[in-house]
Structure formats: C-alpha cells, structure tokens
Coordinates of C-alpha atoms and ligand atoms in Angstrom, one line a residue:
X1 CA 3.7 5.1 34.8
X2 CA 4.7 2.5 32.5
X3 CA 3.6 2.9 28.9
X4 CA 2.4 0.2 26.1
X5 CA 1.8 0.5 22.3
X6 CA -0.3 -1.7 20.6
X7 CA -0.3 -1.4 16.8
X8 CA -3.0 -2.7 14.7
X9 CA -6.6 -2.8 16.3
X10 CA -7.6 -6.3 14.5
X11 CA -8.6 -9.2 17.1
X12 CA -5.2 -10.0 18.4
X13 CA -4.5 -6.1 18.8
X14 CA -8.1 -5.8 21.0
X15 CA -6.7 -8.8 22.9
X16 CA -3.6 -7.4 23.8
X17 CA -5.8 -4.0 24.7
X18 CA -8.0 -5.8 27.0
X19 CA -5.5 -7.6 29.0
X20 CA -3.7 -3.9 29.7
X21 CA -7.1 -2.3 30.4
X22 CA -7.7 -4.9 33.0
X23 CA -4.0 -4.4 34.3
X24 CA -5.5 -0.4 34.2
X25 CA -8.3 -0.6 36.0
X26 CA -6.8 -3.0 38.8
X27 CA -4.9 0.6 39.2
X28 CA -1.4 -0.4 38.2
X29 CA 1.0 2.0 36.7
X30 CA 0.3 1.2 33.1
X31 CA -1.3 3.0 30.0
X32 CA -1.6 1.9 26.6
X33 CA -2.5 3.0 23.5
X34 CA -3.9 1.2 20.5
X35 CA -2.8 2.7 16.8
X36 CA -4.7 1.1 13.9
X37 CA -4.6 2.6 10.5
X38 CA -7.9 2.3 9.5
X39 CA -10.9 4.0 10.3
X40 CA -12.3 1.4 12.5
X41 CA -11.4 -1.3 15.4
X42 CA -12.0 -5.1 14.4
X43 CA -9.4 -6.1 11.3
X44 CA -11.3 -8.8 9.2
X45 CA -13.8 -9.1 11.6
X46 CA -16.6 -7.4 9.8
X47 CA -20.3 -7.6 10.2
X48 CA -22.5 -6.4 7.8
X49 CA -26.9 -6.7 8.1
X50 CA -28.0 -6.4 4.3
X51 CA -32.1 -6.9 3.6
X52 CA -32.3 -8.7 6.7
X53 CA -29.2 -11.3 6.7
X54 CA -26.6 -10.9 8.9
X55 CA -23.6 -11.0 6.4
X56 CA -19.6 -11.9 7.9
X57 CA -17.4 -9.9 5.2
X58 CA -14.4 -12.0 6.9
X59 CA -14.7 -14.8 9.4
X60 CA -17.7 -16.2 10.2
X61 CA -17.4 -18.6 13.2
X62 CA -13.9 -20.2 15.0
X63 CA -13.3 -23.7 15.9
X64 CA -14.8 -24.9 19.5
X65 CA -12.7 -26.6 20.1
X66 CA -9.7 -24.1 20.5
X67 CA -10.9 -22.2 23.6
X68 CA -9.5 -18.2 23.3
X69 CA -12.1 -16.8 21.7
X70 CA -15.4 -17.8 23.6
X71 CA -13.3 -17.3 26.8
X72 CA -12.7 -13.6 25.6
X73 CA -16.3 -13.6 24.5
X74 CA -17.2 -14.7 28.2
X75 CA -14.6 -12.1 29.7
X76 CA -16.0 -9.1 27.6
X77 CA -19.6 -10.1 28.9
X78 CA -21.0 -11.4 25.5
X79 CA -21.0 -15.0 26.3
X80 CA -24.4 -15.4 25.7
X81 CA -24.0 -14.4 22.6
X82 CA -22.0 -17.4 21.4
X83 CA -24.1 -19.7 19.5
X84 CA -23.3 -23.1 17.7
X85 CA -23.3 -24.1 14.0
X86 CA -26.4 -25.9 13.4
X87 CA -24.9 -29.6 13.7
X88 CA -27.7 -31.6 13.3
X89 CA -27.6 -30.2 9.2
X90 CA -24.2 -30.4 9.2
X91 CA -23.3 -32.3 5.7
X92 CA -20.4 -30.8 3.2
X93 CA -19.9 -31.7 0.0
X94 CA -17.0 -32.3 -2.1
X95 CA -17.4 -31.5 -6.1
X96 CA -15.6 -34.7 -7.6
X97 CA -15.6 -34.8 -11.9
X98 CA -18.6 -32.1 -11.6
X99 CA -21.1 -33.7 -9.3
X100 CA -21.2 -32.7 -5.6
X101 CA -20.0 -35.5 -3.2
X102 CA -20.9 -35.6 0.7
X103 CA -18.4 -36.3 3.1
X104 CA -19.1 -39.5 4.4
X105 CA -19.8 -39.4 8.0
X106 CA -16.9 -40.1 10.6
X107 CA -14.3 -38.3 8.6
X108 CA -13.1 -35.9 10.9
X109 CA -10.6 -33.5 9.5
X110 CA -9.4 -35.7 6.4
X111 CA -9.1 -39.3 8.6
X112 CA -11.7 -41.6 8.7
X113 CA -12.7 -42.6 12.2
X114 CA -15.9 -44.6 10.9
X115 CA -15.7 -47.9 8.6
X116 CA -19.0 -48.4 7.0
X117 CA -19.8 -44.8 5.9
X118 CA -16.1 -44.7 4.0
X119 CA -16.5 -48.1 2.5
X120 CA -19.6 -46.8 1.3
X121 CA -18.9 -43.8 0.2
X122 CA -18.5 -42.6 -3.6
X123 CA -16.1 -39.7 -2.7
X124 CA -13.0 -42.4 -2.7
X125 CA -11.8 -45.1 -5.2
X126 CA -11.6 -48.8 -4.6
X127 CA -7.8 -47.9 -4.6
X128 CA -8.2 -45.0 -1.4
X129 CA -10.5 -47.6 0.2
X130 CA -7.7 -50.2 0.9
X131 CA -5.0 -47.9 1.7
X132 CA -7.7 -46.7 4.4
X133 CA -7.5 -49.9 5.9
X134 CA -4.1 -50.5 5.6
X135 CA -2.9 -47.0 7.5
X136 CA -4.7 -48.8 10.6
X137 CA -1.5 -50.9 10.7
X138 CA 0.7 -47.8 10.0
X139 CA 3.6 -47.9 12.6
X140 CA 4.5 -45.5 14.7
X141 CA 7.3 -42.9 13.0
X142 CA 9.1 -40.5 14.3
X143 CA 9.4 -38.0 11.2
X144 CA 13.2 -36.6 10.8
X145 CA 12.1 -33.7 9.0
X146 CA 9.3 -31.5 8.4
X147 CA 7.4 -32.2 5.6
X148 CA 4.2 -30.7 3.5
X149 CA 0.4 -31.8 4.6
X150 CA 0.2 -33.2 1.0
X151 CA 3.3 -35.2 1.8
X152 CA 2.2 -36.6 5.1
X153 CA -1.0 -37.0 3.7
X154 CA -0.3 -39.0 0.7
X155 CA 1.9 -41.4 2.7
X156 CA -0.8 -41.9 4.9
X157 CA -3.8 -42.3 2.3
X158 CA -2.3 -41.8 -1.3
X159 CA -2.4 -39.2 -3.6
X160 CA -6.5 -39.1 -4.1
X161 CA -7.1 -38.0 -0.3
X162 CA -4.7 -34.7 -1.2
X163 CA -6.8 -33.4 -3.8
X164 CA -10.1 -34.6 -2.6
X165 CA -10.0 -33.6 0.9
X166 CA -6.7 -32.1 2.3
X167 CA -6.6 -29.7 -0.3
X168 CA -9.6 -28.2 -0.4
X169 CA -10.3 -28.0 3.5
X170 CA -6.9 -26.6 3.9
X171 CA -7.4 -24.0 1.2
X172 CA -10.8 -23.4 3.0
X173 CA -8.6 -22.4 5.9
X174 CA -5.5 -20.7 4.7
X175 CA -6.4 -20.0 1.3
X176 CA -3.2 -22.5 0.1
X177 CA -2.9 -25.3 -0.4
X178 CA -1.6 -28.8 0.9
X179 CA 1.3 -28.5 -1.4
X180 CA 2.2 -25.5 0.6
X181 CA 1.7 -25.8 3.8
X182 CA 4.1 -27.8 6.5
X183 CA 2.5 -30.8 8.2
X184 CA 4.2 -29.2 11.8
X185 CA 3.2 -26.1 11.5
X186 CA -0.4 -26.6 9.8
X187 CA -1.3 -29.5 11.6
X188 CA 0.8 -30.7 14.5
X189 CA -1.7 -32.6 16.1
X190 CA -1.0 -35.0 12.8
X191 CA 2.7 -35.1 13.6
X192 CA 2.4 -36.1 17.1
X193 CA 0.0 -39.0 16.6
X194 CA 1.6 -40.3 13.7
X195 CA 4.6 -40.5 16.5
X196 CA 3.0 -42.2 19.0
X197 CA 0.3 -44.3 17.1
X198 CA 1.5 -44.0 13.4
X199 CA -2.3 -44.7 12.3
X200 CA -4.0 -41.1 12.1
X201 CA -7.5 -43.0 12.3
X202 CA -6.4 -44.8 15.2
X203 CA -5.2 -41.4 17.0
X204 CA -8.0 -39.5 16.4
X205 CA -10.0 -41.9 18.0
X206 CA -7.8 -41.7 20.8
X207 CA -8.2 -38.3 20.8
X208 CA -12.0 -37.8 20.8
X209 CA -12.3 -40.7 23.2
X210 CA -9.4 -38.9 25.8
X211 CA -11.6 -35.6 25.0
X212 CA -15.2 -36.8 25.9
X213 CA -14.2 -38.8 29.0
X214 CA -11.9 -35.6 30.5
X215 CA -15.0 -33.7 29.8
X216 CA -17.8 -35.7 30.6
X217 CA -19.9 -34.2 28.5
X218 CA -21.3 -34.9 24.8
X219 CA -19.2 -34.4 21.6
X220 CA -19.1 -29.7 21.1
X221 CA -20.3 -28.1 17.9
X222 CA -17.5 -28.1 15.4
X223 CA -18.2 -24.0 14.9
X224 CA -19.1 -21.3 17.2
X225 CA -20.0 -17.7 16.3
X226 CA -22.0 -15.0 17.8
X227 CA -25.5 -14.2 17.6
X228 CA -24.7 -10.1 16.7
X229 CA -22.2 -11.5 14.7
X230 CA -17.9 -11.6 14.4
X231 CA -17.5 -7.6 14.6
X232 CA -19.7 -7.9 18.1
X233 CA -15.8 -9.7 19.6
X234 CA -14.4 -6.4 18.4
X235 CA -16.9 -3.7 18.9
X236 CA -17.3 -4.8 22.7
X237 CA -14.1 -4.8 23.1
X238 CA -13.8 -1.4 22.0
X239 CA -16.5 0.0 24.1
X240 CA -14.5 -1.5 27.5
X241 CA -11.3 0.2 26.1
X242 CA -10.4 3.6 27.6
X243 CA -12.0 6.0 24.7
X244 CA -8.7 8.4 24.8
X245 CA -6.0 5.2 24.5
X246 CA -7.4 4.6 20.9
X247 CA -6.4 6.0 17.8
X248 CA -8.1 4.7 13.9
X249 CA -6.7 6.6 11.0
X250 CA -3.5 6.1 12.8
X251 CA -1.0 4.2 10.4
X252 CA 2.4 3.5 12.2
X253 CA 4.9 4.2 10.3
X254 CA 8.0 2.8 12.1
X255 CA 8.5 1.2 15.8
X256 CA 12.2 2.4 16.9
X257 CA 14.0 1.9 20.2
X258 CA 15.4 5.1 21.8
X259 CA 16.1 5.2 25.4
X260 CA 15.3 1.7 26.7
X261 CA 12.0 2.3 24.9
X262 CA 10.2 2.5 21.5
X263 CA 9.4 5.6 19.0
X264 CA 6.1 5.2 17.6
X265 CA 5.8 7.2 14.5
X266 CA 2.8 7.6 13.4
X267 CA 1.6 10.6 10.7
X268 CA 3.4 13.7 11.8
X269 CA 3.7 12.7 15.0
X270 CA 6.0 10.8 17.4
X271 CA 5.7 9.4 20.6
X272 CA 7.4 7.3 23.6
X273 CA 6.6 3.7 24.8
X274 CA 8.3 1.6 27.5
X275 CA 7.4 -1.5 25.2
X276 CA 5.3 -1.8 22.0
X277 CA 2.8 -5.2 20.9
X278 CA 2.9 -5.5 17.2
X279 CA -0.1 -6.6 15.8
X280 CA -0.7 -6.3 12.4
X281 CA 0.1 -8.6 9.4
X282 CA 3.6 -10.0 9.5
X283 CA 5.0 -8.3 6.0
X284 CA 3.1 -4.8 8.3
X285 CA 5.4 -5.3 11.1
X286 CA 7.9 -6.2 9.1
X287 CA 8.1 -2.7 7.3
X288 CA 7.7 -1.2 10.8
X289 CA 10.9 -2.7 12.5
X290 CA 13.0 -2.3 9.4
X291 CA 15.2 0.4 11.0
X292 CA 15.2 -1.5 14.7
X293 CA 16.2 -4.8 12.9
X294 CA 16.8 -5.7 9.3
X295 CA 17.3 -8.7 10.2
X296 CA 14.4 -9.1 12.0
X297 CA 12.4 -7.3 9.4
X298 CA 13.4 -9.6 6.5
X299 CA 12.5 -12.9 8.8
X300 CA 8.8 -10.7 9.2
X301 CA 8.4 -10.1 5.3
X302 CA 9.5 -13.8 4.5
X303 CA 5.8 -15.3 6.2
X304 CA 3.8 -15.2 2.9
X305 CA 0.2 -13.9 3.0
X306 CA -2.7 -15.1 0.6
X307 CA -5.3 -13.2 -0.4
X308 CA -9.0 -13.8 -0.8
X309 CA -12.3 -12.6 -1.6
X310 CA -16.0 -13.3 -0.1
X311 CA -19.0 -12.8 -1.7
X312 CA -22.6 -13.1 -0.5
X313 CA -25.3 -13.8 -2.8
X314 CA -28.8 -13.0 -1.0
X315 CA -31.7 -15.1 -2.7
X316 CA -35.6 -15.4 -2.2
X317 CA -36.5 -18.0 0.2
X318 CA -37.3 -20.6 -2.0
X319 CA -33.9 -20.8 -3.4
X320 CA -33.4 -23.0 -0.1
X321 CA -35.3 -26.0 -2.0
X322 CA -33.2 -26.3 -4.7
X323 CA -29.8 -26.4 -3.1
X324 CA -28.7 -29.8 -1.7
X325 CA -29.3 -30.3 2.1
X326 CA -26.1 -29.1 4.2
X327 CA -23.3 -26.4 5.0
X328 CA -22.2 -25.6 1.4
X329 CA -19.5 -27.5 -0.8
X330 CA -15.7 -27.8 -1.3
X331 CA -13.8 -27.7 -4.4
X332 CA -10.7 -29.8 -5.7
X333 CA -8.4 -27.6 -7.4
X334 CA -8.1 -30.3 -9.9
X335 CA -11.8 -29.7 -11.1
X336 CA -10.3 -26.3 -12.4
X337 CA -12.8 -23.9 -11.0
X338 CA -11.9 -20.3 -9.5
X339 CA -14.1 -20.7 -6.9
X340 CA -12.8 -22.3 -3.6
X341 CA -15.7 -23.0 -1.9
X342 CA -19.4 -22.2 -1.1
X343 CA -21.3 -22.1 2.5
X344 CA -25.2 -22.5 2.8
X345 CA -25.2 -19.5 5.2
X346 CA -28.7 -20.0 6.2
X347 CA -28.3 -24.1 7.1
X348 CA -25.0 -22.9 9.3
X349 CA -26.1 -20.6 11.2
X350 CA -30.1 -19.9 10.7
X351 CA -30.2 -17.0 12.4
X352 CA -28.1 -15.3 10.2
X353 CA -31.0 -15.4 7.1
X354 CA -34.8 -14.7 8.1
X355 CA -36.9 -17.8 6.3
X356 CA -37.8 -15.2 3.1
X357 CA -34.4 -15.2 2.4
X358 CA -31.6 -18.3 1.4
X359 CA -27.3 -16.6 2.3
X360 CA -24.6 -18.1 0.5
X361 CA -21.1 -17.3 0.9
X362 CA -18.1 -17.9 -1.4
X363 CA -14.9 -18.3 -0.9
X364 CA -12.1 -17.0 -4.1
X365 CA -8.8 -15.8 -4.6
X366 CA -6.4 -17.9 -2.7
X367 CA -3.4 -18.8 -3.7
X368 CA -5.0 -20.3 -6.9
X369 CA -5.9 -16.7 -7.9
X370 CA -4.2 -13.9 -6.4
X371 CA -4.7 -11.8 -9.2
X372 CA -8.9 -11.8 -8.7
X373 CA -7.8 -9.4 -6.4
X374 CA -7.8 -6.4 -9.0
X375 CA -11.1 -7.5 -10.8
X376 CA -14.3 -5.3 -10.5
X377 CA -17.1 -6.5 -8.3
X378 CA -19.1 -7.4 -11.8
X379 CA -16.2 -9.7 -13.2
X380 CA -16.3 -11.6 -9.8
X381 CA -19.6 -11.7 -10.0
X382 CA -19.9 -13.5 -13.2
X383 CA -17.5 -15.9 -12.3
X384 CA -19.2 -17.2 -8.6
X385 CA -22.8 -17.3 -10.9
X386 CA -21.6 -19.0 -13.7
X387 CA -20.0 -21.4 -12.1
X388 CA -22.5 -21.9 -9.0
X389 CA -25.2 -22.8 -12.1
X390 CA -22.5 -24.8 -13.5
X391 CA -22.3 -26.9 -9.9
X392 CA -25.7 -26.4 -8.6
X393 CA -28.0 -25.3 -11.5
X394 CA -28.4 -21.9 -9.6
X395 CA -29.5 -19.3 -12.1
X396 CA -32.0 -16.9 -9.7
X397 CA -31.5 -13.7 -9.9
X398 CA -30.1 -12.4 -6.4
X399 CA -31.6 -9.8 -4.6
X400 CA -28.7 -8.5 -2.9
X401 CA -24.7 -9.1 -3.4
X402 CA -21.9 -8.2 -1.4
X403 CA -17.8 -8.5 -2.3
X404 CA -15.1 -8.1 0.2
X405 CA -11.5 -8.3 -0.6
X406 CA -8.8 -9.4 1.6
X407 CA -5.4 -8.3 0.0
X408 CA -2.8 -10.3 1.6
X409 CA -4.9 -11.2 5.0
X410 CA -4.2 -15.2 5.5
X411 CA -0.6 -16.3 6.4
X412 CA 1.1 -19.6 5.0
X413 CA 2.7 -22.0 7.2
X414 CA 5.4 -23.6 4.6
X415 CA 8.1 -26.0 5.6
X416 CA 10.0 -24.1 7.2
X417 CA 8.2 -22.1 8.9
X418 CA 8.5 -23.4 12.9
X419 CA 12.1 -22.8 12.1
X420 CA 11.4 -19.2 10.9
X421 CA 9.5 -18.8 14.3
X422 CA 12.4 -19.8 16.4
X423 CA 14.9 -17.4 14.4
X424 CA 11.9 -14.6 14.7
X425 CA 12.0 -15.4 18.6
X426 CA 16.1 -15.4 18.8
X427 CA 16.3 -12.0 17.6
X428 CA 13.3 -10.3 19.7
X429 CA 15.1 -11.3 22.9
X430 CA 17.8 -8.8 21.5
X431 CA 15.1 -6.3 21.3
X432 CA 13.4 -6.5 25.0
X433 CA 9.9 -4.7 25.4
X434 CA 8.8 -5.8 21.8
X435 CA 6.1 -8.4 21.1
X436 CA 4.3 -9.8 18.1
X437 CA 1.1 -11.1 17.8
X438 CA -1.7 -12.0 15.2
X439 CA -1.7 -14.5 12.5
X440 CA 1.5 -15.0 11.1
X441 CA 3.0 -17.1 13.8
X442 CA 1.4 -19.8 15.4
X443 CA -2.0 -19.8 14.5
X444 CA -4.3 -18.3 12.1
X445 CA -7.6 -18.2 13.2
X446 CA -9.2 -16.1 15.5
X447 CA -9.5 -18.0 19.0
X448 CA -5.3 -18.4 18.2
X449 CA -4.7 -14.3 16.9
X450 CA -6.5 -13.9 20.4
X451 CA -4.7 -15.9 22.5
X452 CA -1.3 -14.0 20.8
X453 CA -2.5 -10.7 21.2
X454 CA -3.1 -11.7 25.1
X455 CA 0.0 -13.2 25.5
X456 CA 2.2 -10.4 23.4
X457 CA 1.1 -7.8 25.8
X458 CA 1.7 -10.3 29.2
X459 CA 5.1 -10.5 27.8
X460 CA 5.5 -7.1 27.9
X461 CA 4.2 -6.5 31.1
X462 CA 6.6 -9.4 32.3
X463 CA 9.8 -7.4 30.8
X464 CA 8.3 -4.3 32.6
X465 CA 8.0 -6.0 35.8
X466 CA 3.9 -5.7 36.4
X467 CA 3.1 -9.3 35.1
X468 CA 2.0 -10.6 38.0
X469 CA -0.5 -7.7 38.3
X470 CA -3.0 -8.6 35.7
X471 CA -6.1 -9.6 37.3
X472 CA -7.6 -12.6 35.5
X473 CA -11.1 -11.2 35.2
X474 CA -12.2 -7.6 34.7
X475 CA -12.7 -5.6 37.7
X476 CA -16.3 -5.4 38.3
X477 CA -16.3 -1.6 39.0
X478 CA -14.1 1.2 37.4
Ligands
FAD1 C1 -11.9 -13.9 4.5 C2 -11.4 -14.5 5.7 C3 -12.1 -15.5 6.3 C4 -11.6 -16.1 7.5 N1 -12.4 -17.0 8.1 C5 -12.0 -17.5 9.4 C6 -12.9 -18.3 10.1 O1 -14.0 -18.6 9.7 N2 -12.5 -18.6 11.4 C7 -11.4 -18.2 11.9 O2 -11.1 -18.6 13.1 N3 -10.5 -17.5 11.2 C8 -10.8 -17.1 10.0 N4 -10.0 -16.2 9.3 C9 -8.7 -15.9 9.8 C10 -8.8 -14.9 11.0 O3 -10.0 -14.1 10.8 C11 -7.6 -13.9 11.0 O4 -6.4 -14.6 10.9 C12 -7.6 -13.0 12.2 O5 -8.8 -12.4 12.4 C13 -6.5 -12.0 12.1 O6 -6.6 -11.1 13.2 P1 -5.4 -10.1 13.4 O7 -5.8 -9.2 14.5 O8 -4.1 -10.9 13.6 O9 -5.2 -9.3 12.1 P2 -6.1 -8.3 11.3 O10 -7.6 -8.6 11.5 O11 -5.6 -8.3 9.9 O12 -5.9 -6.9 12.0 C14 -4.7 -6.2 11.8 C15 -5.0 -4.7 11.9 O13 -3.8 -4.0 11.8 C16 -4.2 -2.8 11.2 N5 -2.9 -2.2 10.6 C17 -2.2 -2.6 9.5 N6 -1.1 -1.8 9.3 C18 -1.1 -0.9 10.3 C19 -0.3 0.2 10.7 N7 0.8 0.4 10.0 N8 -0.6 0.9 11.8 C20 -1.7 0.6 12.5 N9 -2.5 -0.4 12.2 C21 -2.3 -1.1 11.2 C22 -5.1 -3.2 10.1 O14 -5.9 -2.1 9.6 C23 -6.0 -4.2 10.9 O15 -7.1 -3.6 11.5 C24 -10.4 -15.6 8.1 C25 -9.7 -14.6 7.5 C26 -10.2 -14.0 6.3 C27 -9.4 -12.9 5.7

C-alpha cells in the first residue's frame, strides 16, 4: 500500500485529496492523508450567512473562463450549484480626482477592443486617446527580457492606463501592484500577443473571435461562483474524503525524507509517507522543507505574499438607490485612499443579499497597507465608512459588519519569478515523491490552486508508479 501526504487542506490541498480518493476507491494500493493546521478544511474559502446575506470572507467567485474549478465543481456533484455574475448589470467604476468613472464598454482587461465607447469616455485623456489608436499599429516584438505589467503596459498605452486601470485591477487580484508584478508571469497571455500581433487590442480581438467560433456558443459570464457559496467547493469535498484520512488542528511541522520516503511531523507525532503534496503558502512549505533542502527552502520563502482584509457592510434595502448602478468601484493608488476597492455584492450576485438588504464588500491591506493588518476591527471600520461617504456619500448606519484578515494569503508574481519557478522545479527533481501545489507558483486564483493541487498529487502517483490508475471521474459506487 502506497502512502500520500497532503499538507494544508485549502482548495489546492482538497484537490490533490480528491484525485487520490478517486485513485482509492477505483481500489488501487493507495492511502492518503490530509494535515491542515487549522480547525477546519477550505483555506480562504469561507462562507459566512449573516442576517440573511450570504457573506464570502475570502474569494467570492473565479474567472469562467479558466475551467478547473467548475469542472471540480461538476466532478464533486455540485455543478448545479455554479451560477454566473449577473452580467447584464455589469458596470465598474474607476474613482479618477474623486468622482467615480465607468469603464467604458469593450475594455476587456485593460485593452480596448471597442472604438466609440473609449473615444467617448472621460476615464482617459485626449493624450491616452491617441496612443490608443496608435498601439493598433504596434509591431509585433519579441520581448528579450521580462519586464513589469506597468512596464509593458505603459509602452503599450502610456503612463495614465497604469494608474487608471492596470493598477487597480491588478491590485484587485493580487493585492500588488503593476509596479510589482512581471508581465510573464502575471499576464502571459499579454506577452504572447504582443509577439505575434504587437497590438494588444488587435490580439484580444483575435482572441475572443478564435474563442466564440471554437465554441460556437455566445460570449460566458466573466465570474462564476456557487449558489451555497465558495466554502460549498471545500465542504463537499470534505464530505467525499475518507473521514479517517483527515486531520485539522494538525500543523506540520517539517516534511523530511528517510527511507526513500517522507517524515511527517506533525505535534508530537511522526509518521511515514511514500511521497508528500505540499500545499500550503509558499513561505509554509518553505519552513517545512528547511531541513530536506535549504536550498530549496530559501527559493520557497523568496515568493512574497500580500496581505489583505475584507469587510462586509450589510445595509437596509434602500441603500441600493443611492449607490451608482453596477459591480462596485476601483481605486487608483494615486487618489491616496486605503481602500482598494468596493463590490456591490447584491448587483453581482443577487442571490447572495435578500431585496431588504443592499452587501458591499471591500477590499484593504495590500501591498499599499500591510500594516492594516494589526488594526482593531473598529479602526478598519472607520476608515472603509469615512472614506465610502467620502466616494459615495454613504453615511447609513449598517446593520451588520463583518472583517476578515488574510495575513500573508496572496502571492506576488515579480520579475523574476518564472525564473524562480524553474530553479524551484530543478531542485524537486533531486527530491523525488515531493510536490507543490497552491498559489505561489503558477496561478493564484482558485480554478489555478485547483488545477495544482490535482496535478501535485498525479505527479506523485506518477513517481509511485499508479498514474495511469486514476479514474477520471468518481466511481459511482464505493
Ligand atoms: C481575500 C481574498 C480574496 C480572493 N479573491 C479571489 C477571487 O475572487 N477569485 C479567485 O479565483 N481567487 C481569489 N483569491 C485567491 C485564491 O482564493 C487563493 O489563492 C486560493 O484559494 C489559495 O488556495 P490554497 O489551497 O493554495 O491555499 P490556502 O487557501 O491558503 O490553504 C492553505 C491551507 O494550508 C493550511 N496550512 C498552513 N500551514 C500548515 C501546516 N504547517 N500544516 C498543515 N496545514 C497548514 C492553512 O491553514 C490553509 O488551510 C482570493 C484570496 C484572498 C485571500
């Protein structure tokens, strides 16, 4: 009986559960078991129902686009669950010198795909205008070197398109911003067209047109979530786990390799694996491996991690009138505000709010303010209040709040980082039977920690010889 550890029960450790469980039931000679230090399954994926409104403490939805995590969803049975952001509202709003901007239509990421509504639109200067329609002549370029997002940006668009748009979005997704964050790593999809058709617009286009026609079908929601909310991905998962292969309260303390295996510590007890998934934040794993790999360990603890903070504000229904129509706005780090970024929670996803009640969500922390972190819930408070009356005159009293902090939760993807992968990769091939997965590598949201936590425990099985033995569905009995 070959035996698997999984460390760290988040979405890419559940993941890398599932795909043994299935190798389990099929009746191959495997076991596994899943450690996680806390006192529940799930990581960030946190669902809370407060007066009503169904309240995500940590994501609240993944792109449709990338596929992983609805196909898990489908695999674990709750495919009927997945639901679509509400795209027919779908408008978002850039604060620019104090008054809230909307993203002109056809802008998809940061490149615009549609003339008219850019022209148009009071969210870019006269200046930003024409070097729009001058990157449709951009020619093709094969970059030399990796570069920042505000780098590749900037050439592409000029300085205005950073702080307006790449910026903030990016900070909405990794919490740092385009300063910090390498184009390859970040955005690839940006390198490779810039290669082939050195206008971004023009690539997109090619992009959505390639997408539709392979599909046949009409353009998908941008978001997807679940009706029961995130936490449903992990606590389903759970319940098709086998009950005695899962430990919370079980911090690892070190992952050593004895015996063509791995020691598990973990409390006051030890225990031996034929190959261990590591799946907990890369400065975690880093800590665990110390002793197996120094070198290894100091690659781990060199992928920096933001923090951040959510907080929900629940209001009286009519609240809903006096916010502006759409998903919620953005925020420029040069407009100087702590907050990040605010979601209409109830224009998203209605579901999530009953009509007696308007949900909004925001985002601070980040890299502009790790040290939020160690304020009280009241000082946080003040600040999202003041300045969400500031932006959008909202003075109501709530009726219900909610703060969650995320200490060191969202990986950065610096220049430099695909380069840090392939190092990170050279020296696990010295260490056979031990896999990484979750957000600091090649991905950071959940449909991508997903797809790692799958893939970390096939490798596995691949170095133990029973790859070819996992069934690609469930089993329907067992
Ligand atoms: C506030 C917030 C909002 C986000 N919004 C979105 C979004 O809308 N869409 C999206 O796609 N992504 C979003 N993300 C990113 C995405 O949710 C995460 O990157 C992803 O869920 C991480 O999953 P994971 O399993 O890799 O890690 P985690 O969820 O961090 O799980 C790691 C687990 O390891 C456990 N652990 C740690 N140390 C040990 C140890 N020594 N022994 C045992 N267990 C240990 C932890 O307790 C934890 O349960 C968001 C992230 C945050 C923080």
């Amino acid at each position: 009986m070959k035996r698997i550890a999984i460390v760290g029960g988040g979405c890419a450790g559940l993941s890398a559960a599932f795909t043994l469980e299935k190798l389990r039931k099929s009746g191959a000679a495997a076991e596994y078991t899943l450690f996680e230090s806390s006192g529940r399954f799930g990581g960030v994926l946190a669902t809370e129902t407060v007066d009503g409104c169904q309240i995500e403490a940590g994501p609240d939805s993944f792109l449709t686009e990338k596929p992983w995590a609805s196909d898990f969803c489908r695999e674990l049975g709750i495919g009927e669950q997945l639901i679509a952001s509400n795209d027919i509202d779908r408008k978002t709003y850039i604060l620019v010198k104090g008054r809230l901007i909307a993203i002109p239509d056809g802008l998809m990421f940061m490149v615009p795909t549609k003339i008219l509504p850019t022209v148009f639109s009071p969210l870019f200067s006269l200046g930003t205008k024409a070097r729009m329609a001058r990157e449709w002549f951009h020619p093709p370029r094969k970059a030399q070197a990796d570069e920042t997002v505000a780098s590749l940006v900037e050439r592409h668009y000029g300085p205005e398109m950073v702080d307006r748009l790449a910026d903030p979005l990016l900070s909405g997704v990794y919490g740092g911003g385009a300063s910090e964050l390498s184009a390859r790593a970040a955005l690839p999809r940006f390198a490779e067209m810039e290669a082939k058709y050195g206008s971004l617009g023009r690539g997109m286009i090619a992009a959505r047109r390639k997408m539709v026609k392979s599909r046949n079908a009409p353009a998908r929601p941008l978001f997807t979530a679940l009706t029961g909310g995130m936490q449903a991905i992990a606590d389903t998962a759970v319940s098709q786990l086998k009950a005695a292969a899962l430990r919370v309260n079980s911090p690892v303390q070190s992952v050593q390799p004895q015996n063509s295996g791995w020691v598990i510590s973990a409390g006051y007890a030890s225990d031996h694996f034929d190959a261990v998934v590591i799946a907990t934040p890369a400065h975690i794993a880093a800590d665990l491996v110390e002793i197996a790999s120094p070198a290894l360990a100091a690659e781990l603890r060199a992928v920096q991690y933001t923090s951040s903070i959510t907080v929900n504000l629940g209001y009286a229904g009519d609240v809903r009138q006096m916010l502006p129509p759409g998903f919620g706005f953005l925020i420029p780090r040069s407009e100087g505000t702590r907050m990040m970024a605010t979601t209409f929670v109830h224009t998203k996803f209605p579901h999530r709010a009953p009509p007696a009640r308007a949900l909004l969500r925001c985002f601070i922390g980040g890299s502009r303010n790790e040290a939020l972190l160690d304020a009280d819930d009241d000082e946080i408070l003040n600040i999202v209040r003041s300045e969400l009356a500031q932006i959008i005159g909202l003075r109501a009293e709530p009726l219900f709040t909610r703060v969650y902090r995320w200490r060191r939760a969202m990986a950065q993807y610096p220049v430099g980082h695909l380069e840090r992968l392939g190092r990170i990769e050279a020296l696990l091939q010295q260490l056979p039977g031990l896999a990484l997965a979750g957000n600091g590598y090649r991905g950071i949201g959940v449909p991508d920690c997903i797809r790692t936590g799958t893939e970390a425990a096939q490798k596995c099985l691949a170095v133990l010889g029973l790859a070819a033995a996992v069934p690609h569905r469930m089993p329907a009995t067992m």
